[in-house]
CSV table of C-alpha atoms and ligand atoms in Angstrom, one decimal:
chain,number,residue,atom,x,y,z
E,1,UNK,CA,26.5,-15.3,-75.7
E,2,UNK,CA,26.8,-12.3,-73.7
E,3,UNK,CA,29.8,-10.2,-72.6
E,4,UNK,CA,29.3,-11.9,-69.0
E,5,UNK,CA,30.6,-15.3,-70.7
E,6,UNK,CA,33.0,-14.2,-73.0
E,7,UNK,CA,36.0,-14.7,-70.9
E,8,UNK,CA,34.9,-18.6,-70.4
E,9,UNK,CA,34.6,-18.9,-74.5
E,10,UNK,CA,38.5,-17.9,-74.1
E,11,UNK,CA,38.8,-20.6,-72.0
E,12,UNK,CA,37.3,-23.1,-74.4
E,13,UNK,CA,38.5,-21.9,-77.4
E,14,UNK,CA,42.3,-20.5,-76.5
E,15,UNK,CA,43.8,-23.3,-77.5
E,16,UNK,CA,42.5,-23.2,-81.2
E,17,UNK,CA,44.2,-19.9,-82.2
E,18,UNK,CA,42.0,-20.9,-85.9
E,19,UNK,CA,38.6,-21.2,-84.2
E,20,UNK,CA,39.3,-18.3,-81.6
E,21,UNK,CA,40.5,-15.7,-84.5
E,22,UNK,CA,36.9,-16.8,-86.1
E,23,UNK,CA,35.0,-16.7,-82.7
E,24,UNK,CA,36.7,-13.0,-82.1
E,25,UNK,CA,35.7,-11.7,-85.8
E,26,UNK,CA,32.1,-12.6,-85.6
E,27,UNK,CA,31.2,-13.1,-82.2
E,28,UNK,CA,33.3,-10.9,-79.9
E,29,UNK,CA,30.9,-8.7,-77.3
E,30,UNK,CA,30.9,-4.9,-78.0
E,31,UNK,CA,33.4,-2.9,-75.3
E,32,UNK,CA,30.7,-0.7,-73.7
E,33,UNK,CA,31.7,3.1,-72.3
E,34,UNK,CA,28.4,3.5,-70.8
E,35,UNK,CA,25.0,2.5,-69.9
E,36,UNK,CA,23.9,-0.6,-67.6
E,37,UNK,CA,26.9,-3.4,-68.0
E,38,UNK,CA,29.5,-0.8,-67.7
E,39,UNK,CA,28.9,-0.5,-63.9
E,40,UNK,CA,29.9,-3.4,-62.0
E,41,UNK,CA,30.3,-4.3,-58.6
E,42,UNK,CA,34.3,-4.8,-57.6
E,43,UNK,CA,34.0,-7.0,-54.7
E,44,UNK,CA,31.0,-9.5,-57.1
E,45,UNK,CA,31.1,-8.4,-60.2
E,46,UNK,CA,26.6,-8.1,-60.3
E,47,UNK,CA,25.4,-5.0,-62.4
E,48,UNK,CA,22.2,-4.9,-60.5
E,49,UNK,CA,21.9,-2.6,-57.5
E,50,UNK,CA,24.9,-0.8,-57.9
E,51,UNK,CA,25.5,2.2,-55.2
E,52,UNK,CA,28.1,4.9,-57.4
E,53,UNK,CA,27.7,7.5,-54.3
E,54,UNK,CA,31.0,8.9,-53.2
E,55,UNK,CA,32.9,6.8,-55.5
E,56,UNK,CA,32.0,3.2,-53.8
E,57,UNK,CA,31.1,1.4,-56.8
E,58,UNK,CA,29.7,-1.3,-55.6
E,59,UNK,CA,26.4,-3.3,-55.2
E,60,UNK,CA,23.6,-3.2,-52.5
E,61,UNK,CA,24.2,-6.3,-50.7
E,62,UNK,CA,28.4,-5.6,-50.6
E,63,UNK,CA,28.5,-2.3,-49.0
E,64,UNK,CA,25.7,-4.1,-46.5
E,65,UNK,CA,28.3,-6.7,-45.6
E,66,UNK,CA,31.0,-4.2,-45.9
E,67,UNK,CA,29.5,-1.1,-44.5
E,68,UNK,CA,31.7,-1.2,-41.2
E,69,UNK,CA,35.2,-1.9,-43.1
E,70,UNK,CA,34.2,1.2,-45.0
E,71,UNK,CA,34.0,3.8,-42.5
E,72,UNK,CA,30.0,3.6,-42.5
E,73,UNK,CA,28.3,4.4,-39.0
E,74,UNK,CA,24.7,3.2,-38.2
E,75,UNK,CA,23.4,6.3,-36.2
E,76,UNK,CA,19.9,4.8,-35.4
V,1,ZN,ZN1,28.7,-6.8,-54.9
């Protein structure tokens, strides 16, 4: 299971603190401080096509919907 999933395996397994103290010691996802899963989208959550230029942090297909909101100006 990846990290992507993990919070749904809380879910499942919060209510059987014996299985989810197991779950946690053998299974639990490493907490990342870099490299490609760190950087997320914070409107979707995708890590794919993520735009970190002036501090947006978000993905490709966001800032197109969002451009305007943003202060963005099409000068074409
Ligand atoms: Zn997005």
């Amino acid at each position: 299971m990846t990290a992507k999933n993990f919070s749904k395996v809380q879910k499942q397994l919060g209510a059987k603190p014996a299985k989810w103290a197991k779950y946690v010691k053998h299974n639990k996802p490493k907490e990342r401080e870099f490299g490609y899963g760190v950087k997320r989208c914070e409107f979707c959550g995708t890590t794919r096509g993520h735009i970190g230029k002036y501090g947006l942090n978000i993905c490709r297909r966001c800032f197109r919907l969002n451009a305007t909101k943003l202060g963005f100006k099409k000068l074409n």
